[in-house]
Short mmCIF file of C-alpha atoms and ligand atoms in Angstrom, two decimals:
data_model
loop_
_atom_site.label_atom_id
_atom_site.label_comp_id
_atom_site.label_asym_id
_atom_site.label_seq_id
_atom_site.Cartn_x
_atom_site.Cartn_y
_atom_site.Cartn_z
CA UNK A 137 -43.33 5.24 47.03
CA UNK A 138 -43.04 9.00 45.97
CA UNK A 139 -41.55 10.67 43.18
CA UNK A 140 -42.48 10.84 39.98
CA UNK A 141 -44.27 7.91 38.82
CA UNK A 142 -45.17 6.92 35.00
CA UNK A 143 -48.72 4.89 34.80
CA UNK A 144 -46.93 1.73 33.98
CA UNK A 145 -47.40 -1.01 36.52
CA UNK A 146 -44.71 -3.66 36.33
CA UNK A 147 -46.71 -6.33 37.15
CA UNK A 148 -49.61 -6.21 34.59
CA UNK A 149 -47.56 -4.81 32.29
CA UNK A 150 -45.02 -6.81 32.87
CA UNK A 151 -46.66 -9.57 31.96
CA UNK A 152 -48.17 -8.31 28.87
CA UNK A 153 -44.17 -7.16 27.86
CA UNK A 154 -43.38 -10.77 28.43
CA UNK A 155 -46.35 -12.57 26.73
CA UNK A 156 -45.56 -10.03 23.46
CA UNK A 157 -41.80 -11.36 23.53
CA UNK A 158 -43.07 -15.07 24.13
CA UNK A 159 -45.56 -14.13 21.06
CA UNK A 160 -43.15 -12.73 18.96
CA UNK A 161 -40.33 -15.82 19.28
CA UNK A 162 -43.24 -18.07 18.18
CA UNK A 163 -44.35 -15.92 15.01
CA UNK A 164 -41.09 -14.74 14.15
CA UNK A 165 -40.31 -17.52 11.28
CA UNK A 166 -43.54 -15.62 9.72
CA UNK A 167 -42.04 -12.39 8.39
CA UNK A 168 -39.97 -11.06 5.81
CA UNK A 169 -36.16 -11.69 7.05
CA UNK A 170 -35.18 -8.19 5.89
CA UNK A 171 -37.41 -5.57 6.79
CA UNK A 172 -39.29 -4.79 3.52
CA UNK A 173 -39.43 -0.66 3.93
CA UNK A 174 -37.61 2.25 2.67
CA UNK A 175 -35.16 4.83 4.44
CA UNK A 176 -37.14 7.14 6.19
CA UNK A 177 -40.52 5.32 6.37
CA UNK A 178 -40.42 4.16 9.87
CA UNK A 179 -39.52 7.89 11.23
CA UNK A 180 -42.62 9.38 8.92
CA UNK A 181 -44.98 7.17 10.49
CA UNK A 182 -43.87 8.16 14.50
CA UNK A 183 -44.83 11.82 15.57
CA UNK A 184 -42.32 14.56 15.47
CA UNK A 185 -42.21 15.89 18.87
CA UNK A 186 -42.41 13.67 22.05
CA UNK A 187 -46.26 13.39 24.27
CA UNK A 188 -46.78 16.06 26.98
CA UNK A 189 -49.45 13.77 29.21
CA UNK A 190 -48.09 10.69 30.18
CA UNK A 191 -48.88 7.34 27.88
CA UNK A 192 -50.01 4.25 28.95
CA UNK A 193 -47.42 1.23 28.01
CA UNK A 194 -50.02 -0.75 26.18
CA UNK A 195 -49.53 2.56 23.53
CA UNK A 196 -46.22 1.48 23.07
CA UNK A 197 -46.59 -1.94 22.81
CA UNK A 198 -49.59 -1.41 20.46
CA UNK A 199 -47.03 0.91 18.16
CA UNK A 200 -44.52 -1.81 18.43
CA UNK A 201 -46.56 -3.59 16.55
CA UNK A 202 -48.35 -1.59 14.50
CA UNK A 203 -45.66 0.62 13.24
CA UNK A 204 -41.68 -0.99 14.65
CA UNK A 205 -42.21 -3.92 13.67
CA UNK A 206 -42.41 -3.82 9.86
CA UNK A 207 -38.73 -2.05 9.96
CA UNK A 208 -37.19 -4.39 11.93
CA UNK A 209 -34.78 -7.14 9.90
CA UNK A 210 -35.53 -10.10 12.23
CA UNK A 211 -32.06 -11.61 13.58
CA UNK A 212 -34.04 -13.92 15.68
CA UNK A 213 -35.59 -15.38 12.62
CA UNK A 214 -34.80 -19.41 11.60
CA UNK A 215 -34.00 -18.24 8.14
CA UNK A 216 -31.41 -15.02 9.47
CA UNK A 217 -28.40 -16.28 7.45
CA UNK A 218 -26.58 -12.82 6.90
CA UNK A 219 -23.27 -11.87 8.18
CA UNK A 220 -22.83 -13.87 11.46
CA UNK A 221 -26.35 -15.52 12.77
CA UNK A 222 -27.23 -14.01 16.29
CA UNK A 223 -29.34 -15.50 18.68
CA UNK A 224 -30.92 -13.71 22.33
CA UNK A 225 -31.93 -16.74 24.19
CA UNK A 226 -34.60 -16.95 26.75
CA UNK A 227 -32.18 -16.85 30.04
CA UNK A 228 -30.15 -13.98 28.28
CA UNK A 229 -33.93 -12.04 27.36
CA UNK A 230 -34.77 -12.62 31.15
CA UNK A 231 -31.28 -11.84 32.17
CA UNK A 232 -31.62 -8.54 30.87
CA UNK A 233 -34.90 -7.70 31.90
CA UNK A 234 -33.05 -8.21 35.50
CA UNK A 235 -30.29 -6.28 34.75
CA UNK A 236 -32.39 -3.18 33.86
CA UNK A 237 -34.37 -3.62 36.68
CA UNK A 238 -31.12 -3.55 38.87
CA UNK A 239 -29.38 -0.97 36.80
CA UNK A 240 -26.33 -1.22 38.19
CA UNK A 241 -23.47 1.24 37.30
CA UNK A 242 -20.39 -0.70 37.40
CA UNK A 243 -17.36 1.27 37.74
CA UNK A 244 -16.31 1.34 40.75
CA UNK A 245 -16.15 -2.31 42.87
CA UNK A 246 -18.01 -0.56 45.58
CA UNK A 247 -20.73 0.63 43.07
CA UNK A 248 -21.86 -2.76 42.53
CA UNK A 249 -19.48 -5.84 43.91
CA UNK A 250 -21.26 -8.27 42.65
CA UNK A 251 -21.45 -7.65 39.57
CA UNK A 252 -17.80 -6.68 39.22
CA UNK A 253 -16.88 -10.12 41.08
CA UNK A 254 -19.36 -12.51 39.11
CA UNK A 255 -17.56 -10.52 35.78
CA UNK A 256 -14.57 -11.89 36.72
CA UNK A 257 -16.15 -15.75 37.25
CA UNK A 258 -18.14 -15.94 34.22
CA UNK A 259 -15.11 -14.52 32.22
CA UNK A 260 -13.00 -17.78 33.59
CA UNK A 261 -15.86 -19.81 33.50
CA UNK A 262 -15.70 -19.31 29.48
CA UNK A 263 -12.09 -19.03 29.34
CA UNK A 264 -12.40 -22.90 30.92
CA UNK A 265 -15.19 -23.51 28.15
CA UNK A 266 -12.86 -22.30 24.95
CA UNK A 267 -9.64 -24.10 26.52
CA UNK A 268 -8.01 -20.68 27.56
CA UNK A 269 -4.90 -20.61 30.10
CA UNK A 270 -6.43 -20.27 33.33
CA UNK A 271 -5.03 -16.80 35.18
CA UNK A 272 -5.62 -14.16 31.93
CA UNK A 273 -7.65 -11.49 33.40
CA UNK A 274 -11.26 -10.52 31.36
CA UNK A 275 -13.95 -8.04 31.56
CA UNK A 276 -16.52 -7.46 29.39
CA UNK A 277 -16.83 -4.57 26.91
CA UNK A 278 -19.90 -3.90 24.68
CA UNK A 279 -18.99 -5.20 21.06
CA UNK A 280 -15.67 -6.35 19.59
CA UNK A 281 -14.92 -2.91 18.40
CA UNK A 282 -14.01 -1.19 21.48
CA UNK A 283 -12.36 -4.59 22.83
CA UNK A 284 -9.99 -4.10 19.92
CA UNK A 285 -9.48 -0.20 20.23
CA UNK A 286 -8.59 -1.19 23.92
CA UNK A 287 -6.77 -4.14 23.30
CA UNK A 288 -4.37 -1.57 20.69
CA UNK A 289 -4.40 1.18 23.03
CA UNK A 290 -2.63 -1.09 25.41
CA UNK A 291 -0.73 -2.53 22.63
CA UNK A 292 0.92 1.28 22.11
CA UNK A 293 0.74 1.88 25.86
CA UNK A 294 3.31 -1.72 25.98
CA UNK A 295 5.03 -1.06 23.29
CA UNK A 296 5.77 2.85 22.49
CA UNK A 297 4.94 2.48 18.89
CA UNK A 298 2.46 2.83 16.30
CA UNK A 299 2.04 0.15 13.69
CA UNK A 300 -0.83 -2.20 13.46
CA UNK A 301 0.18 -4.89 11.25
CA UNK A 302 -3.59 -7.52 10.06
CA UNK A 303 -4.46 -9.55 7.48
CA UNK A 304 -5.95 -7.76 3.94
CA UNK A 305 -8.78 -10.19 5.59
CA UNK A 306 -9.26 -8.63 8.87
CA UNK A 307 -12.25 -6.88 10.20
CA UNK A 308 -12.73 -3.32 9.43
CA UNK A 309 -12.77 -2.40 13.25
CA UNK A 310 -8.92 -2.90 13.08
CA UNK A 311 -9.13 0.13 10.46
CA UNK A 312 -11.64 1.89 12.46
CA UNK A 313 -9.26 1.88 15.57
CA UNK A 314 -6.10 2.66 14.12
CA UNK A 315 -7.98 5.51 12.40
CA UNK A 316 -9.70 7.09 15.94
CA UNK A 317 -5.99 6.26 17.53
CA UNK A 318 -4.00 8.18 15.33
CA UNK A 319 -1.80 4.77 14.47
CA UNK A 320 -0.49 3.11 11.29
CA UNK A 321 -1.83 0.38 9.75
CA UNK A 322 -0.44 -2.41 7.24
CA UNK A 323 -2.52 -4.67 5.51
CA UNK A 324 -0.75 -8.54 5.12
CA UNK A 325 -1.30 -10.55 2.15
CA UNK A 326 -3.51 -13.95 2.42
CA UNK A 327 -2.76 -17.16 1.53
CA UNK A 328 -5.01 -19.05 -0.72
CA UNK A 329 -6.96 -20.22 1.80
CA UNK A 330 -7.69 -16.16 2.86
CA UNK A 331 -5.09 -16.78 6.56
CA UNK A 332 -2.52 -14.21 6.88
CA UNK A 333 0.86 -14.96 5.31
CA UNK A 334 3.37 -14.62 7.75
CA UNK A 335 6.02 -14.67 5.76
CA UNK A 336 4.63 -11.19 4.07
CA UNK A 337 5.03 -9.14 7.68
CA UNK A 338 7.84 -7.39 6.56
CA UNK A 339 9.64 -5.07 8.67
CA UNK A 340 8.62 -5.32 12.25
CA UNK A 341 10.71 -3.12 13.69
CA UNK A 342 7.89 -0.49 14.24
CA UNK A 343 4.70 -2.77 15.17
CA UNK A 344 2.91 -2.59 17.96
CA UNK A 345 0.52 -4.98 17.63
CA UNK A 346 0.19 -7.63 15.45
CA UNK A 347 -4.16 -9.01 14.99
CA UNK A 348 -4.51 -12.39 14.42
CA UNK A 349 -8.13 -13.28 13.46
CA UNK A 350 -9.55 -16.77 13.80
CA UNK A 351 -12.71 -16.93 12.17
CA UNK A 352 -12.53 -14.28 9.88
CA UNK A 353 -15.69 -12.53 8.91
CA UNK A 354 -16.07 -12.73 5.23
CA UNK A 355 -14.89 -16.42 4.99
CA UNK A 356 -13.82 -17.79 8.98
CA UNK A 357 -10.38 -18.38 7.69
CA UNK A 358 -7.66 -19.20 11.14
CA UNK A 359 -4.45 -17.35 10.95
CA UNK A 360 -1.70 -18.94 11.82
CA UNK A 361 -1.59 -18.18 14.91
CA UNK A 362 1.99 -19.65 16.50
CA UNK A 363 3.82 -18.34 13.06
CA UNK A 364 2.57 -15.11 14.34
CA UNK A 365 3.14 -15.23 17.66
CA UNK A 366 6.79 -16.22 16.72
CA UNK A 367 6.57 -12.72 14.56
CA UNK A 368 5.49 -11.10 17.82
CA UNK A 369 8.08 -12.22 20.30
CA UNK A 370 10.82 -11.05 17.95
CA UNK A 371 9.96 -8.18 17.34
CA UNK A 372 8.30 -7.04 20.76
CA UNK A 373 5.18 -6.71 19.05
CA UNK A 374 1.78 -7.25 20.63
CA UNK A 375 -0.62 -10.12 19.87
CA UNK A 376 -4.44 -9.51 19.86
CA UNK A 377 -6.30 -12.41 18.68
CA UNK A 378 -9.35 -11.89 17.23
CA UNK A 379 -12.02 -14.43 17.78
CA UNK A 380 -15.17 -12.38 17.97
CA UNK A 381 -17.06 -15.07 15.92
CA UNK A 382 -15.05 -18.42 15.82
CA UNK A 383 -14.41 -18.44 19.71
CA UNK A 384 -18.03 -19.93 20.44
CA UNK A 385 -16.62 -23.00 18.59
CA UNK A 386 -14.03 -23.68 20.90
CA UNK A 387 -16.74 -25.36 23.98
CA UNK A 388 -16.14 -28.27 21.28
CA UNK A 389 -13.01 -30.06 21.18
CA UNK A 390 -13.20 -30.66 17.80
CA UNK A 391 -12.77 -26.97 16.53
CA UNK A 392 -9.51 -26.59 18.94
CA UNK A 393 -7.32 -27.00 16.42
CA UNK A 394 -8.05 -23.25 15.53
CA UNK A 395 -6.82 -22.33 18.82
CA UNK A 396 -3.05 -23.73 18.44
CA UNK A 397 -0.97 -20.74 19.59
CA UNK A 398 -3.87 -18.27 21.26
CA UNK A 399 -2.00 -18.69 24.57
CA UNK A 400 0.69 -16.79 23.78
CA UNK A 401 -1.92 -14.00 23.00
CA UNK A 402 -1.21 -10.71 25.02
CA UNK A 403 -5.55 -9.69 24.64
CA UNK A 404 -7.69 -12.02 23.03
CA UNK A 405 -11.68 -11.04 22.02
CA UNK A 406 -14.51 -13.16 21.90
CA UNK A 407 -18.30 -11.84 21.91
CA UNK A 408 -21.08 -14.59 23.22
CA UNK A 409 -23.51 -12.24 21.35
CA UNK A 410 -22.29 -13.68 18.26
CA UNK A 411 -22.63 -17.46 17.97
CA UNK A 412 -23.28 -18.48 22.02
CA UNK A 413 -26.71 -17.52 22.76
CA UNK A 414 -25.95 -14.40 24.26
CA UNK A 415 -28.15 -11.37 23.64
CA UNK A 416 -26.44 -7.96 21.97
CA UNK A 417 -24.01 -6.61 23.65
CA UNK A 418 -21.56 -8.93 25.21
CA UNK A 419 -17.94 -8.83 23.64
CA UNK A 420 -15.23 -10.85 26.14
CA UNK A 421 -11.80 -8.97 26.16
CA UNK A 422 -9.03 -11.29 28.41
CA UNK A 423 -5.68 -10.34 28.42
CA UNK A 424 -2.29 -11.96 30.13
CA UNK A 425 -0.70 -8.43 30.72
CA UNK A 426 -3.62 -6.45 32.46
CA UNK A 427 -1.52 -4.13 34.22
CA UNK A 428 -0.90 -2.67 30.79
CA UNK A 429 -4.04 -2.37 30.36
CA UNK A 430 -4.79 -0.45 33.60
CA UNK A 431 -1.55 1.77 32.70
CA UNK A 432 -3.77 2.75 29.86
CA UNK A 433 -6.88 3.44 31.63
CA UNK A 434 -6.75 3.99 35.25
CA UNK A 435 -7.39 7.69 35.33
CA UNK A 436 -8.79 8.06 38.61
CA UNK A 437 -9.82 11.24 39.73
CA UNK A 438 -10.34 12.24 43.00
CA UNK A 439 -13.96 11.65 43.28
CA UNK A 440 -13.36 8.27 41.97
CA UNK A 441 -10.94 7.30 44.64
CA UNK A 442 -11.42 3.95 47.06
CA UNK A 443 -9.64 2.31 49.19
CA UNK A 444 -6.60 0.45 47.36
CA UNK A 445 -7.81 -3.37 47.31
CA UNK A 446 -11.15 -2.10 46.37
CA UNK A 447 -9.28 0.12 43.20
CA UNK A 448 -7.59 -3.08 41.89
CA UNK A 449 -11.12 -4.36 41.48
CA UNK A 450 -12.78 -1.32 39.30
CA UNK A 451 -12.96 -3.14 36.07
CA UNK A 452 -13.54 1.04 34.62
CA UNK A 453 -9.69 0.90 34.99
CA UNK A 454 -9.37 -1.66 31.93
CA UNK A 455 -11.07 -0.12 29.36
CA UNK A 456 -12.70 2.95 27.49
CA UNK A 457 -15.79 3.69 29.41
CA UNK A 458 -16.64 4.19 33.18
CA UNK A 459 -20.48 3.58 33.68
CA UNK A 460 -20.52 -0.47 32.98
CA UNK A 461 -23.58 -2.43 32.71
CA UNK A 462 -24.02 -5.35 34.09
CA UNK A 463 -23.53 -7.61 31.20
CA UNK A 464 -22.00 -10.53 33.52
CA UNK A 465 -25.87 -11.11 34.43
CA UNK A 466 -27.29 -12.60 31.02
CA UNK A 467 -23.90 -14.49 30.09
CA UNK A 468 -23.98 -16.25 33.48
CA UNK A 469 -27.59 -17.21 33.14
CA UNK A 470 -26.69 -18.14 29.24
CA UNK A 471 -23.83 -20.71 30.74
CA UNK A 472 -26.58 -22.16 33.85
CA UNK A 473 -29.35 -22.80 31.62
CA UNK A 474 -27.57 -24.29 28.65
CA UNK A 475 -24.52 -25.75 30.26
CA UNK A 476 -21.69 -26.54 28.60
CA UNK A 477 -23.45 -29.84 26.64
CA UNK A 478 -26.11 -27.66 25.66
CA UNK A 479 -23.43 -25.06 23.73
CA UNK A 480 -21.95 -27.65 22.15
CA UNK A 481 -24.90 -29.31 20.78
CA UNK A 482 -25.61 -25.88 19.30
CA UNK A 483 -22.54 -25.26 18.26
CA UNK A 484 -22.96 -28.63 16.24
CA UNK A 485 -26.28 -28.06 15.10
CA UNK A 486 -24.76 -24.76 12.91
CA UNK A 487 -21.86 -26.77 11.45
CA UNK A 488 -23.99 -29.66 10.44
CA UNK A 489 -25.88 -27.70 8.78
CA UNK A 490 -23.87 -25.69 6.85
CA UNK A 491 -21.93 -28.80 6.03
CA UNK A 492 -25.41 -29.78 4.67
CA UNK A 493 -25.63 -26.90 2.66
CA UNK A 494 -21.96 -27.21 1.53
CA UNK A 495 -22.61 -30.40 0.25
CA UNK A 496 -25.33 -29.20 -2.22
CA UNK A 497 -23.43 -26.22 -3.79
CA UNK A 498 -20.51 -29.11 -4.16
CA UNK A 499 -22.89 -31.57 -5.95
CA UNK A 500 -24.44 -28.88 -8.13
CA UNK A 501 -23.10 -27.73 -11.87
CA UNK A 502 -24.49 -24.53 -11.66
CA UNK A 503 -22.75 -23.61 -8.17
CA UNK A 504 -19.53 -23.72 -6.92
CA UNK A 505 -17.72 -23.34 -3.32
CA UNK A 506 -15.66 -20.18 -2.96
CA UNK A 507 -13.76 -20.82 0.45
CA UNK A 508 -12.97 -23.82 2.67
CA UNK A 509 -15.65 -23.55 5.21
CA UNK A 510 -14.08 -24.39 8.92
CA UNK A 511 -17.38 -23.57 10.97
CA UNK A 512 -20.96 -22.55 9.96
CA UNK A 513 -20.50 -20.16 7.26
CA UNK A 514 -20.95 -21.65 3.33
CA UNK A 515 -19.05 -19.10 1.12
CA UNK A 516 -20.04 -19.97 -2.49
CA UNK A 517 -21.63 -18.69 -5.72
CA UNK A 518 -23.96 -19.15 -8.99
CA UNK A 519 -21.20 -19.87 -11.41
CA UNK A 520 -20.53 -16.67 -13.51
CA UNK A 521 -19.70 -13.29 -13.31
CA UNK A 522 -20.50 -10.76 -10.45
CA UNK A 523 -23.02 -8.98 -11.84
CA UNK A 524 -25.33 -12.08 -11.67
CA UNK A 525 -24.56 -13.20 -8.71
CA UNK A 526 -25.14 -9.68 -7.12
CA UNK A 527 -28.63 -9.46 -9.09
CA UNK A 528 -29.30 -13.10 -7.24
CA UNK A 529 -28.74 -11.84 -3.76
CA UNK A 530 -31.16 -8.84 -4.15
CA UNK A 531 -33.80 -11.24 -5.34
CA UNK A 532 -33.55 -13.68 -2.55
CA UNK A 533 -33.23 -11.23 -0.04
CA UNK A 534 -36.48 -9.12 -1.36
CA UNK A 535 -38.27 -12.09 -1.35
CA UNK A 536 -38.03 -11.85 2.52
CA UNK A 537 -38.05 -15.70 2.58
CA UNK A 538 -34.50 -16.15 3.60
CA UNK A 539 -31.67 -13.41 4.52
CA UNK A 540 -28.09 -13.55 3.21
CA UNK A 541 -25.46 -11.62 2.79
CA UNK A 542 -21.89 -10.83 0.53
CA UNK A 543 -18.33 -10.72 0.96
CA UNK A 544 -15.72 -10.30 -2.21
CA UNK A 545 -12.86 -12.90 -2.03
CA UNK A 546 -9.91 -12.86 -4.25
CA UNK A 547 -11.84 -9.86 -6.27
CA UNK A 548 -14.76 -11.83 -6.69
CA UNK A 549 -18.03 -11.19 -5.27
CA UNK A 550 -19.69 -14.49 -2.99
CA UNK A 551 -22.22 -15.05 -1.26
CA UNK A 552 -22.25 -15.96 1.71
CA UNK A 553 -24.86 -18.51 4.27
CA UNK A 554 -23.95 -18.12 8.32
CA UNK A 555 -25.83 -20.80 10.40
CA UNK A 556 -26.19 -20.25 13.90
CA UNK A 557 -29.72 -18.93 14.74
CA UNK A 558 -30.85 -20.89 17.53
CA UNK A 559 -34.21 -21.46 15.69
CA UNK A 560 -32.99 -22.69 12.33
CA UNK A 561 -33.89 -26.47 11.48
CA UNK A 562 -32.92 -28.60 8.67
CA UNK A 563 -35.90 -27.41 6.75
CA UNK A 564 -35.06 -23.73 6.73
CA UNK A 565 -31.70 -24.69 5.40
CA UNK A 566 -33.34 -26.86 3.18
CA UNK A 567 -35.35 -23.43 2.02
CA UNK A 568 -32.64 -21.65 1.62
CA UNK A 569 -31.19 -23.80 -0.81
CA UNK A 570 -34.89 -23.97 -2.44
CA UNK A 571 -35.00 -20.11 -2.71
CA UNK A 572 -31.75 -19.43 -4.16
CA UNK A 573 -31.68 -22.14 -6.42
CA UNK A 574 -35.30 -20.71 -7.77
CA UNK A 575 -34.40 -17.80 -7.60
CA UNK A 576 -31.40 -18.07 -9.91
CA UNK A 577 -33.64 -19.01 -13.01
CA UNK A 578 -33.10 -16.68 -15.68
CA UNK A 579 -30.30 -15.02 -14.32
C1 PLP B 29 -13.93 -11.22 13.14
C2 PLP B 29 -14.71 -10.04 13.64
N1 PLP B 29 -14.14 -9.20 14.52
C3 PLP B 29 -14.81 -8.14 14.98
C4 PLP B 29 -16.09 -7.84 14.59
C5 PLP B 29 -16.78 -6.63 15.12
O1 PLP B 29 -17.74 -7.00 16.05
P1 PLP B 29 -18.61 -5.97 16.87
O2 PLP B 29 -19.85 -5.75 16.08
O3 PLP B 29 -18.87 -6.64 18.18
O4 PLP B 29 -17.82 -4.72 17.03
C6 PLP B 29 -16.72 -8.68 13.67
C7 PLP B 29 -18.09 -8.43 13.23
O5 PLP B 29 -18.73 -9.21 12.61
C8 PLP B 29 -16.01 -9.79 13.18
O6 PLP B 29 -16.54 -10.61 12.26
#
């Protein structure tokens, strides 16, 4: 081969990559949860300016270890319990590795077919999984974020207006989009159970879109989603449900309940590199009206021009960006190595546990529950003011044992436990119980 060639060979290196990752997912219940360093210390300790003469890989894997890894806050730890637990299994590591290897550039059919085509199969293959109509048309977008910016610049493209109407319990990437979009947004009162009232949506007249959020991140409360889809066919509003989190529930029929309504949803998001396996970034967007979408996005210019049937097919047409990855690759070998029975068993692995866990802070004086828990997220607190319970979390998280994080409900500061690490036992729930209850001596 000719051309330029770095010193790396794929093969022994390779296999010195893969032992390090193999390594690393057997040691990783070993360090501090949150990395234990200050701002700025991992940039002082790499060199300022980049190497003239070419380095060997083994120099970067050596740094990995020597100076990366003590700044890195391990998500693929047993005892990650902040925010939403992530887990990058084995296929989806492999299935990566591939993917780079392949580098496809996805946006145009022609530029890579198959991976446009298997997009569209794994996207129904899940849509089967979560009890989705059959027929919506998905593609894949990098994170929940810019699945919702596209999902409302459709919803304005549809519509001709500018409101965004979400719960005061919505995530902050509803904010974030209305904000980069130029729209409106209006903030709906909760219940007591923290779902959107929808008897508080008020005027309609101007809305756009209407978010519905099932599994909401601070406490995984389900709007009510048919209310709202009522609200939404009255008005001519658009409904975008949000499931970035909850939506890996649904491959059990048990959680379906939370899906009552969704298929009256005009987009709907899910991301599998949440709670199914999938390694960051893979965020689902499906939607029932995708000609809207491609209204909104199919700016082809001449260079970019195919053939028509090969056009309909250029998922670049659908959303924000035009180089695509090929994401498709590590969600399809996520769904052939675990198969459906093996989602659901982890699926019900994170719920029995934090039921587990639930049960505890029930049982316990000194503790109380904060927020009906639906799937694998425990919101509770020490009982008291906020002060102490803030002073708590910073303790248990510098003690690098376990990692949790916050969320205020009702203008009071929780904390909160998300199971769903693919790694986390009993015993490191067990732990975490331990550790906080230790740690809350003297507070
Ligand atoms: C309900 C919900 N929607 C959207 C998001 C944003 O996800 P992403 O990081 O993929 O943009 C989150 C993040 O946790 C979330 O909890």
């Amino acid at each position: 081969m000719t051309g330029v060639r770095s010193r790396v060979d794929l093969r022994t290196d390779g296999a010195a990559a893969l032992d390090w990752a193999a390594q690393y997912l057997e040691r990783v219940g070993e360090f501090p949860v949150l990395a234990q360093v200050k701002p700025g210390e991992i940039r002082e300790r790499l060199p300022d300016s980049p190497p003239e003469e070419p380095e060997p890989f083994s120099a970067v894997l050596r740094d990995l270890d020597e100076v990366l890894l003590p700044g890195i806050t391990h998500w693929q730890h047993p005892r990650a319990f902040a925010y939403f637990s992530v887990s990058s299994s084995e296929p989806g590591i492999l299935a990566e590795l591939l993917a780079a290897t392949l580098n496809s550039v996805a946006f145009l059919w022609r530029t890579s077919p198959a991976s446009t085509e298997l997009e569209g199969v794994v996207l129904d293959w899940v849509a089967q999984l979560l009890g989705l109509p059959s027929g919506w048309h998905g593609h894949i977008e990098d994170t929940a974020s810019t699945s919702r910016l596209a999902a409302l610049i459709a919803a304005r493209t549809a519509t001709g207006r500018d409101l965004v109407l979400c719960s005061e319990q919505a995530h902050s990437s509803v904010e974030k989009a209305t904000r980069m979009l130029g729209m409106r947004m209006r903030s709906v009162p909760t219940d007591g159970e923290f779902r959107m009232r929808p008897d508080a949506l008020g005027d309609l007249s101007d809305a756009a879109a209407i978010v519905a959020t099932v599994g909401t991140t601070a406490s995984t409360a389900v709007d009510p989603v048919p209310a709202i889809a009522d609200a939404c066919e009255a008005a001519g509003a658009w409904l975008h449900v949000d499931a970035a989190y909850a939506g890996a529930a649904m491959v059990c029929p048990e959680h379906r309940w939370a899906f009552e309504g969704v298929e009256r949803a005009d987009s709907l998001v899910f991301n599998p590199h949440k709670w199914m396996l999938t390694p960051m970034d893979c965020s689902l967007l499906w939607s029932r009206r995708p000609e809207v979408l491609r209204r909104a996005f199919g700016v082809v210019p001449e260079y970019l021009r195919t053939p028509d049937a090969e056009d309909a097919l250029s998922l670049s047409e659908y959303g924000p960006a035009l180089g695509r990855r090929f994401r498709s690759l590590k969600l399809w070998a996520v769904l052939r190595c675990y198969g459906a029975s093996g989602l659901r068993e982890h699926i019900r692995r994170g719920v029995e546990f934090a039921s587990m866990f639930e049960g505890w802070v029930a049982e316990d004086p000194d503790w109380e529950l904060c927020a009906p828990r639906h799937f694998s997220v425990v919101c509770f607190r020490l009982k008291g003011d906020d002060e102490r319970n803030r002073e708590l979390l910073a303790r248990v998280n510098a003690g690098g044992d376990i990692f949790i994080s916050h969320a205020v409900l009702d203008g009071r500061y929780v904390l909160r436990l998300a199971v769903g690490q693919m790694h986390t036992s009993e015993e490191d729930v067990r732990l975490a119980w331990e550790v906080l209850r230790r740690e809350s001596v003297g507070l």
